[in-house]
mmCIF file of C-alpha atoms in Angstrom:
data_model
loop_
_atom_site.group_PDB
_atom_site.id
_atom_site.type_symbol
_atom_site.label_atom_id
_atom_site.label_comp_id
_atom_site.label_asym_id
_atom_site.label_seq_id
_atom_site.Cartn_x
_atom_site.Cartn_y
_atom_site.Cartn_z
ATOM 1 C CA UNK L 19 83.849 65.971 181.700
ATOM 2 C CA UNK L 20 86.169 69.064 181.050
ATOM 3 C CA UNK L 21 88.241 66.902 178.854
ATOM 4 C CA UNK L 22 85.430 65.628 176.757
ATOM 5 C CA UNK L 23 84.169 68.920 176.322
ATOM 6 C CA UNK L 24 87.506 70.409 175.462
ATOM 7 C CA UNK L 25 88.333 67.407 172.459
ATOM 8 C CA UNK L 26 84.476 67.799 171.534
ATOM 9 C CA UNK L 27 85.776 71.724 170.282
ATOM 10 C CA UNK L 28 85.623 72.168 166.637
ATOM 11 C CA UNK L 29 89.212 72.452 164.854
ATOM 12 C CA UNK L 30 89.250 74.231 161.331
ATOM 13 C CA UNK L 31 91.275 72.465 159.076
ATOM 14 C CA UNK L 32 91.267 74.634 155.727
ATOM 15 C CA UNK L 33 87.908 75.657 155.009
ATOM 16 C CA UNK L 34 86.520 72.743 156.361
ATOM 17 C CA UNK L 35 85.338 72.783 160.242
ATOM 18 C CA UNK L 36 85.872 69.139 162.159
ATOM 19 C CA UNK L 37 84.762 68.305 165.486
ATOM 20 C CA UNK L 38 86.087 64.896 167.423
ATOM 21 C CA UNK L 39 84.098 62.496 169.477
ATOM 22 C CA UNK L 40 86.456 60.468 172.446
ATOM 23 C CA UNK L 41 85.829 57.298 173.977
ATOM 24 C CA UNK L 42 87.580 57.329 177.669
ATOM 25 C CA UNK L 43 88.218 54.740 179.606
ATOM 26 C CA UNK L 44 89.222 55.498 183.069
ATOM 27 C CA UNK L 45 90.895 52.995 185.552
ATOM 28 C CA UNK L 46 92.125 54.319 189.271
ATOM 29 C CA UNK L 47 95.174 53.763 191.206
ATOM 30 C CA UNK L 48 95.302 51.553 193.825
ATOM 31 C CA UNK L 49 91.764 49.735 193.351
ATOM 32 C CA UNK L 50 92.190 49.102 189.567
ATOM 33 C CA UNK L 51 96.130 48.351 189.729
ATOM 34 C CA UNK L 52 99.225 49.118 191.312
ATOM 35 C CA UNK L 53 101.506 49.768 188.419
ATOM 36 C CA UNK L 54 101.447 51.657 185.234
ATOM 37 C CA UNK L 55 100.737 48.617 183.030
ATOM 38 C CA UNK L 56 97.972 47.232 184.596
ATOM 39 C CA UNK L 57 96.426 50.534 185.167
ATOM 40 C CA UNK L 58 96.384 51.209 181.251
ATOM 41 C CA UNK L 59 95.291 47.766 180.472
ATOM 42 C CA UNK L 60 92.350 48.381 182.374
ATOM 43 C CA UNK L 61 91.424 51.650 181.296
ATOM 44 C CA UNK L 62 91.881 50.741 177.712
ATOM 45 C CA UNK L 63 89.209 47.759 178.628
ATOM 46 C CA UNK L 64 86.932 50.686 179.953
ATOM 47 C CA UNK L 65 87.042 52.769 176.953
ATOM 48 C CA UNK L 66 86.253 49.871 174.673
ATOM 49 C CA UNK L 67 82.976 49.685 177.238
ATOM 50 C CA UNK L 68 82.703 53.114 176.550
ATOM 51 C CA UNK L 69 82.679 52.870 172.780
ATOM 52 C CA UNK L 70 80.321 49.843 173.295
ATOM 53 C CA UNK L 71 77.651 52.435 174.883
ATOM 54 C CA UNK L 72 77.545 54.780 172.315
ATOM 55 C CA UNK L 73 80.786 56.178 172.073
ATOM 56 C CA UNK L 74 81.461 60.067 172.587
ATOM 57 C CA UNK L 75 81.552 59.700 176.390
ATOM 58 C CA UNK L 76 83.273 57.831 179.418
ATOM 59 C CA UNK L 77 83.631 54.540 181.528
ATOM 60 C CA UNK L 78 85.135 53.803 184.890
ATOM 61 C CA UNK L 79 86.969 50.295 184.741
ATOM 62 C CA UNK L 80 85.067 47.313 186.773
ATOM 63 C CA UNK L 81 86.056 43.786 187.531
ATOM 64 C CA UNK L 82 83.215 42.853 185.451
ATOM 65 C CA UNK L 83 84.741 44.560 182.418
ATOM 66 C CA UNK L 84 87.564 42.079 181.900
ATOM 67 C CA UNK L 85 85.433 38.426 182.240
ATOM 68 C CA UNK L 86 83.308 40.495 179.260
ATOM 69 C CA UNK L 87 86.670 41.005 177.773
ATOM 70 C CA UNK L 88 88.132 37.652 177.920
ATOM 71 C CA UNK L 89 84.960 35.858 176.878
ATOM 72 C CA UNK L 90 84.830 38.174 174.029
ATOM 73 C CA UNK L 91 88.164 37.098 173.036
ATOM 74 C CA UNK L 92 87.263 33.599 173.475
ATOM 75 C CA UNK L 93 84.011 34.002 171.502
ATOM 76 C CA UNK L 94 86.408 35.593 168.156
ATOM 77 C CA UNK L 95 88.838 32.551 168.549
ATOM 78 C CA UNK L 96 86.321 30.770 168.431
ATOM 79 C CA UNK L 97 84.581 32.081 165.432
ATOM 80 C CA UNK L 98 88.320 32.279 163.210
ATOM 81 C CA UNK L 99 88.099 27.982 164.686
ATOM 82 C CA UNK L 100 84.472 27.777 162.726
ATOM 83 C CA UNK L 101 86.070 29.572 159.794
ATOM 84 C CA UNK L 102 88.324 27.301 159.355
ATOM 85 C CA UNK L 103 86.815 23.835 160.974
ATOM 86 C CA UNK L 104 83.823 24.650 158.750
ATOM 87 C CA UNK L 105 81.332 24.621 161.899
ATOM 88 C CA UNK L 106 79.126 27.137 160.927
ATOM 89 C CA UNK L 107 75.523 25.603 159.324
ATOM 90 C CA UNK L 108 71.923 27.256 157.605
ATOM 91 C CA UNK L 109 68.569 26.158 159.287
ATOM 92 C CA UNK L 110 66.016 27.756 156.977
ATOM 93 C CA UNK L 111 62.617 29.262 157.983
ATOM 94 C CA UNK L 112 59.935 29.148 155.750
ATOM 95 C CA UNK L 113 57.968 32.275 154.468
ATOM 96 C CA UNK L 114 54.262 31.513 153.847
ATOM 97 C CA UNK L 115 51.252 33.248 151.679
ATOM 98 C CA UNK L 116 48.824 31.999 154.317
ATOM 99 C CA UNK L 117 45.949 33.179 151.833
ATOM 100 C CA UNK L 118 47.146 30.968 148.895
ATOM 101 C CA UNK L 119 48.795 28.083 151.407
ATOM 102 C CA UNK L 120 52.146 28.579 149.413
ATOM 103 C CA UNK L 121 55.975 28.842 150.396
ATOM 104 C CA UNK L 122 57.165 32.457 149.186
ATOM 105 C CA UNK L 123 60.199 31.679 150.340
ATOM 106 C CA UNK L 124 62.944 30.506 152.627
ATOM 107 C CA UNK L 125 64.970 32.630 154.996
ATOM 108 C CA UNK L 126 68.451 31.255 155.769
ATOM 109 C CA UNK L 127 69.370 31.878 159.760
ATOM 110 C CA UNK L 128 73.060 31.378 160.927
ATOM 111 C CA UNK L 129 73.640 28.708 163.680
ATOM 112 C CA UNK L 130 77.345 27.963 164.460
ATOM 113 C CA UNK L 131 78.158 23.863 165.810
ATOM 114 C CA UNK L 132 80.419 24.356 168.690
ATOM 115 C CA UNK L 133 81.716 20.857 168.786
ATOM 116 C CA UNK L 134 81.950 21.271 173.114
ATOM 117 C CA UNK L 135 78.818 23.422 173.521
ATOM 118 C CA UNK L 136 76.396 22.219 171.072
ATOM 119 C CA UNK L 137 74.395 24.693 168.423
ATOM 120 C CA UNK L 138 74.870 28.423 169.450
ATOM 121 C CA UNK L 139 72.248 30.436 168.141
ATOM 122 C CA UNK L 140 73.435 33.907 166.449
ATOM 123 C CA UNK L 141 72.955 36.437 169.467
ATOM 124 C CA UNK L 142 75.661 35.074 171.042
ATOM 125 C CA UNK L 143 78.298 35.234 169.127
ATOM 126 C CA UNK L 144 77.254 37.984 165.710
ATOM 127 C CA UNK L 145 77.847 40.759 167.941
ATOM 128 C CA UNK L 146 81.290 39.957 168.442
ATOM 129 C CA UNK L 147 81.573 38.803 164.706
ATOM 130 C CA UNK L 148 80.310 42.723 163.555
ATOM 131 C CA UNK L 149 82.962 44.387 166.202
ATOM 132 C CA UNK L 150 85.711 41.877 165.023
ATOM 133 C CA UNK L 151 85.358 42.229 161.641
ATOM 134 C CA UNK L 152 85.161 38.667 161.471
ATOM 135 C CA UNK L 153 81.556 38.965 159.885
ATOM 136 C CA UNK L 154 83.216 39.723 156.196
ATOM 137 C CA UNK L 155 84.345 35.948 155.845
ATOM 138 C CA UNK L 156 81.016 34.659 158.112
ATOM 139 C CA UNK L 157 78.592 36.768 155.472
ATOM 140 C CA UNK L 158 80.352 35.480 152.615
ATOM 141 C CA UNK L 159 80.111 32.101 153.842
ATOM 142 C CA UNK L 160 76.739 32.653 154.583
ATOM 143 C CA UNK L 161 76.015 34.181 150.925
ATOM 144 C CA UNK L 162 77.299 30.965 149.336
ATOM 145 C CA UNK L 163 75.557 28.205 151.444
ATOM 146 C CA UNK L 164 72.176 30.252 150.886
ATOM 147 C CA UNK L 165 72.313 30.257 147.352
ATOM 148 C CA UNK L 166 73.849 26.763 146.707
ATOM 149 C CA UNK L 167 71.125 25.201 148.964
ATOM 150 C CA UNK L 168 68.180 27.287 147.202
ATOM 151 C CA UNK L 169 69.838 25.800 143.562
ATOM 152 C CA UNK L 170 70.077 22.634 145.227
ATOM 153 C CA UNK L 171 66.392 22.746 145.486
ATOM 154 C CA UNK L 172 65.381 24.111 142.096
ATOM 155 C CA UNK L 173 67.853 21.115 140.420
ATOM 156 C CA UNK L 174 65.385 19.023 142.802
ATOM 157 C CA UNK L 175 62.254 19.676 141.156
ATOM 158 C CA UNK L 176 61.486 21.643 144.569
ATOM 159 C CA UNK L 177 59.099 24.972 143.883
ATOM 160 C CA UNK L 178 61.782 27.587 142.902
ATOM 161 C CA UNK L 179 61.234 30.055 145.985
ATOM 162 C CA UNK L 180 63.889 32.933 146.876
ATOM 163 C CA UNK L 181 66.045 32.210 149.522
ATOM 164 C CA UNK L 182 66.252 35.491 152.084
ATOM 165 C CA UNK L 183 70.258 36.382 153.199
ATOM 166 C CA UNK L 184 70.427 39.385 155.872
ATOM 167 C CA UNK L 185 73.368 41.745 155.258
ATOM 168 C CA UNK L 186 75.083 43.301 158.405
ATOM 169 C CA UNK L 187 76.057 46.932 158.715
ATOM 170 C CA UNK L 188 79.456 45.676 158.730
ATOM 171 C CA UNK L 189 78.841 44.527 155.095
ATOM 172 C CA UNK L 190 77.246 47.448 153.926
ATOM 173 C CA UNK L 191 80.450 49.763 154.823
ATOM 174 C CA UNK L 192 83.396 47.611 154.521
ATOM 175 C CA UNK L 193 82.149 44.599 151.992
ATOM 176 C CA UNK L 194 82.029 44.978 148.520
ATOM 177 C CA UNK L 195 77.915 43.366 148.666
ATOM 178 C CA UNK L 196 77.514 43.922 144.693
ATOM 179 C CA UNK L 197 80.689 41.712 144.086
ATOM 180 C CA UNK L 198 79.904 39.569 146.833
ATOM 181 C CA UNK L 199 76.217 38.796 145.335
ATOM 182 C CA UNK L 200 77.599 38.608 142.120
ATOM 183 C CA UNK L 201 80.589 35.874 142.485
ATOM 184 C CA UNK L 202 77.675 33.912 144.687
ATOM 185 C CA UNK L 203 75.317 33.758 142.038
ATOM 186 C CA UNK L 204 77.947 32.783 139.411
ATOM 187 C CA UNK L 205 79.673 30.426 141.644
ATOM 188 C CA UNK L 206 76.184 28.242 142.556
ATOM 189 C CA UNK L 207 74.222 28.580 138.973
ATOM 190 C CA UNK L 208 71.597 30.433 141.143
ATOM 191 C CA UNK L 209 69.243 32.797 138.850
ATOM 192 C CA UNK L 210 68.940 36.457 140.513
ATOM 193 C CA UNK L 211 65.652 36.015 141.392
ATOM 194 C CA UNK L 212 66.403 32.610 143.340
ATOM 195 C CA UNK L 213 67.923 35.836 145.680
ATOM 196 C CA UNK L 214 66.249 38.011 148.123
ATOM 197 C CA UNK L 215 69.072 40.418 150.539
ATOM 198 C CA UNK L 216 67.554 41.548 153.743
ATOM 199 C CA UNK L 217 68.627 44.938 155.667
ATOM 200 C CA UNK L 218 67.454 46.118 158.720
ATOM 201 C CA UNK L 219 65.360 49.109 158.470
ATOM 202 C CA UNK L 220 67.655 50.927 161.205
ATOM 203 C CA UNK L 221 70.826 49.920 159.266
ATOM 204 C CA UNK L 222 69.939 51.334 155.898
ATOM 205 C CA UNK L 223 68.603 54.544 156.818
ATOM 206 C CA UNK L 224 71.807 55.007 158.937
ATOM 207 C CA UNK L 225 73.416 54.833 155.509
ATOM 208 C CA UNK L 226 70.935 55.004 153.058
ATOM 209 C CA UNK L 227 73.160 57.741 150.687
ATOM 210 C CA UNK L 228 76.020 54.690 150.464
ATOM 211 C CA UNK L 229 73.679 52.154 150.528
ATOM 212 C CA UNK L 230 70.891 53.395 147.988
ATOM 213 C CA UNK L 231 73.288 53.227 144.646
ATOM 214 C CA UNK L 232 73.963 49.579 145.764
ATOM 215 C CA UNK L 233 70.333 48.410 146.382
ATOM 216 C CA UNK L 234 69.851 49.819 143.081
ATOM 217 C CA UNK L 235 72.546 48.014 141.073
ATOM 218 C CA UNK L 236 71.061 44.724 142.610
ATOM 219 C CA UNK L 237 67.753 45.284 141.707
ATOM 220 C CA UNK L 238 68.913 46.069 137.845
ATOM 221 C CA UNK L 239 71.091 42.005 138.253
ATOM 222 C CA UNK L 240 67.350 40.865 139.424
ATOM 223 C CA UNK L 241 67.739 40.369 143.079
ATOM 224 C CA UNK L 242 65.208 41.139 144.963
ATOM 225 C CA UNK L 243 65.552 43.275 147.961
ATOM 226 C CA UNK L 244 63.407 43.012 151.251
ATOM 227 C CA UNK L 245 63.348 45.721 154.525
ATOM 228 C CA UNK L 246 63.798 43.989 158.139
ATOM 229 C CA UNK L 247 61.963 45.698 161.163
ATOM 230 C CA UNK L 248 59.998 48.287 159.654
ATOM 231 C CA UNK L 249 58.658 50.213 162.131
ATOM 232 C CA UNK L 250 61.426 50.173 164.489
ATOM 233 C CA UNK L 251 63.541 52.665 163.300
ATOM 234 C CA UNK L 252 63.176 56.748 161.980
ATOM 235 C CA UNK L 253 62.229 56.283 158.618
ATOM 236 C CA UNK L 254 60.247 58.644 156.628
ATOM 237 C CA UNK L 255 57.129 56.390 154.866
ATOM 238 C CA UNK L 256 58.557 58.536 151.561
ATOM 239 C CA UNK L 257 61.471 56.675 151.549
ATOM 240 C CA UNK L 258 59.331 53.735 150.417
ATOM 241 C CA UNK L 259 58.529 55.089 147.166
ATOM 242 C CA UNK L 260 62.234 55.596 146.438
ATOM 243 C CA UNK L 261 63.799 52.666 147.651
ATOM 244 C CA UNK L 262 64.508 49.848 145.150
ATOM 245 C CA UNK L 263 62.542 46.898 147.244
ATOM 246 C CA UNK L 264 60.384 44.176 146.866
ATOM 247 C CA UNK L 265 59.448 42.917 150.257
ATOM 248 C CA UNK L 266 58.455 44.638 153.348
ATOM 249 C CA UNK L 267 58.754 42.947 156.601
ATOM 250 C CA UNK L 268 57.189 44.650 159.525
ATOM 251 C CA UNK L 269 58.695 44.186 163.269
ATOM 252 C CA UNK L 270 57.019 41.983 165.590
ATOM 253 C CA UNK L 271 56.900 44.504 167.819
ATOM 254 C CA UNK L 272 53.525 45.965 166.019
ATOM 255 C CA UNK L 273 52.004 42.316 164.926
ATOM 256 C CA UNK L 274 52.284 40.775 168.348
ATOM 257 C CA UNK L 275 50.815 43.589 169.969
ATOM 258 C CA UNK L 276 47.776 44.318 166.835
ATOM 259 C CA UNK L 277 45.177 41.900 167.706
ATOM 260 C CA UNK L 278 45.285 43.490 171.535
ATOM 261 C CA UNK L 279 45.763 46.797 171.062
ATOM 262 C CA UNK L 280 44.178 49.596 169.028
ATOM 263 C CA UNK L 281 47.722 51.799 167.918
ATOM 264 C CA UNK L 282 49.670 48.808 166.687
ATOM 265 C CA UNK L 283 46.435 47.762 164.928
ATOM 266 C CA UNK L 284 45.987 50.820 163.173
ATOM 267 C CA UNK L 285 49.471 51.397 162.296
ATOM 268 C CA UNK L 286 50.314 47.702 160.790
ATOM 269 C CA UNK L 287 47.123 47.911 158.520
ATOM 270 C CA UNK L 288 48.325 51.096 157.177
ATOM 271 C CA UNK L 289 51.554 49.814 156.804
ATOM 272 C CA UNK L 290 50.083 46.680 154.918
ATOM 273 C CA UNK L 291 47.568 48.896 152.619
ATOM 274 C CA UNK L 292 50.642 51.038 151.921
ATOM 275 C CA UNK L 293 53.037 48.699 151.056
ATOM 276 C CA UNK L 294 50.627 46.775 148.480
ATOM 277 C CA UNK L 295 49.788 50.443 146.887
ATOM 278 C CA UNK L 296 53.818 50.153 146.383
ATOM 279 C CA UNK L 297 53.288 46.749 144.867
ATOM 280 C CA UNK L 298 55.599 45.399 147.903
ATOM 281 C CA UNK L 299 55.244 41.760 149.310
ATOM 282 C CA UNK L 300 54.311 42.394 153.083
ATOM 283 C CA UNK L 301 56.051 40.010 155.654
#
């Protein structure tokens, strides 16, 4: 703890003042290894635990800690396999206007076809594609297959709905999403508005300075923008009125729990009444 607080001391570099956050992984002699390399391979797998609960403090090494490890590792050799093998498929779930008994649209959800284990649904394995890095290729992938199955449709005869592609925070930082939506739509004949990018209420208001010039540029292309898990996060309900989007989708959390309970109730119709005001689709 004196450590951390010591490295958490601001250091003035020029004018500007910096302070440090440190992940620490800490493994002990003679329980967690009897020599100097096996000591610092475990306490390097305790400070990736560390960084895994939040970063800016500490973890002692377990046992545990390295079957996590290697079945992480085994889960991102995996994933490059799929890559490559082509093993990753798009089940799409339908969006409904109940009211007018019409398909709004059709949100594409990422399965991956293990050949030995069968379909593996995403929450075991996107984690370890976001920390990887690996989720760059996956998301383009993904990007593609959406749109050239929605203009499959439309050259079909099929109602022209959008087709709904979540972005990861990954993408938001490190992926050029612009270019990426761009080279998809041009690559697939799919009109703009065939296009509807989803982002998780808690990832764009983590990053809503870097992100807001982006959602902007995509609305002026024509794609249509939607927010994931409203409700769930800090927003401020003024952010609504400045953000670029066209669909609202609010958590589960709040609609499971309205038709039992009188908070959740009030608080999704207001969400609902405010998000029409906005002109906004509500999901």
């Amino acid at each position: 703890h004196r450590l951390l607080g010591a490295l958490r001391a601001p250091v003035q570099l020029g004018e500007i003042e910096v302070t440090a956050s440190t992940s620490m992984g800490i493994s002990c002699f003679p329980e967690d290894g009897e020599d100097a390399e096996t000591l610092i391979r475990n306490a390097d797998t305790a400070m990736y635990a560390a960084k895994a609960s939040g970063r800016d403090g500490m973890s002692f090494f377990t046992p545990s800690m390295n079957a996590q490890a290697v079945r992480r590792l085994s889960i991102e050799a995996g994933l490059r396999r799929a890559l490559e093998r082509e093993e990753f498929e798009l089940h799409y779930q339908p969006v409904f206007a109940i009211k007018a008994g019409q398909v709004y649209g059709a949100e594409a959800l990422l399965r991956w076809h293990d050949p030995a284990r069968g379909l593996i649904p995403p929450g075991e394995f996107l984690g370890v594609a976001e920390q990887s890095g690996l989720i760059l290729p996956i998301g383009d992938w993904v990007m593609h297959a959406a749109c050239r199955q929605a203009q499959a449709w439309r050259q079909a005869g099929l109602q022209p709905v959008p087709v709904l592609v979540n972005l990861s925070a990954r993408q938001l930082t490190r992926g050029n999403v612009v270019a990426l939506v761009e080279r998809a739509l041009a690559d697939t004949g799919l009109p703009p508005e065939g296009l509807c990018v989803e982002i998780t209420e808690s990832t764009l208001m983590e990053r809503v300075d870097d992100v807001l010039p982006m959602l902007h540029r995509l609305r002026e292309i024509g794609v249509r923008i939607a927010v994931d898990d409203f409700g769930t996060g800090y927003s401020s309900l003024a952010y609504l009125s400045q953000l670029p989007l066209n669909v609202l989708k609010i958590d589960r959390s709040f609609v499971q729990a309205a038709d039992r309970e009188h908070h959740p109730a009030v608080i999704t119709k207001a969400v609902i009444n405010l998000a029409r005001d906005l002109g906004l689709m509500v999901v």
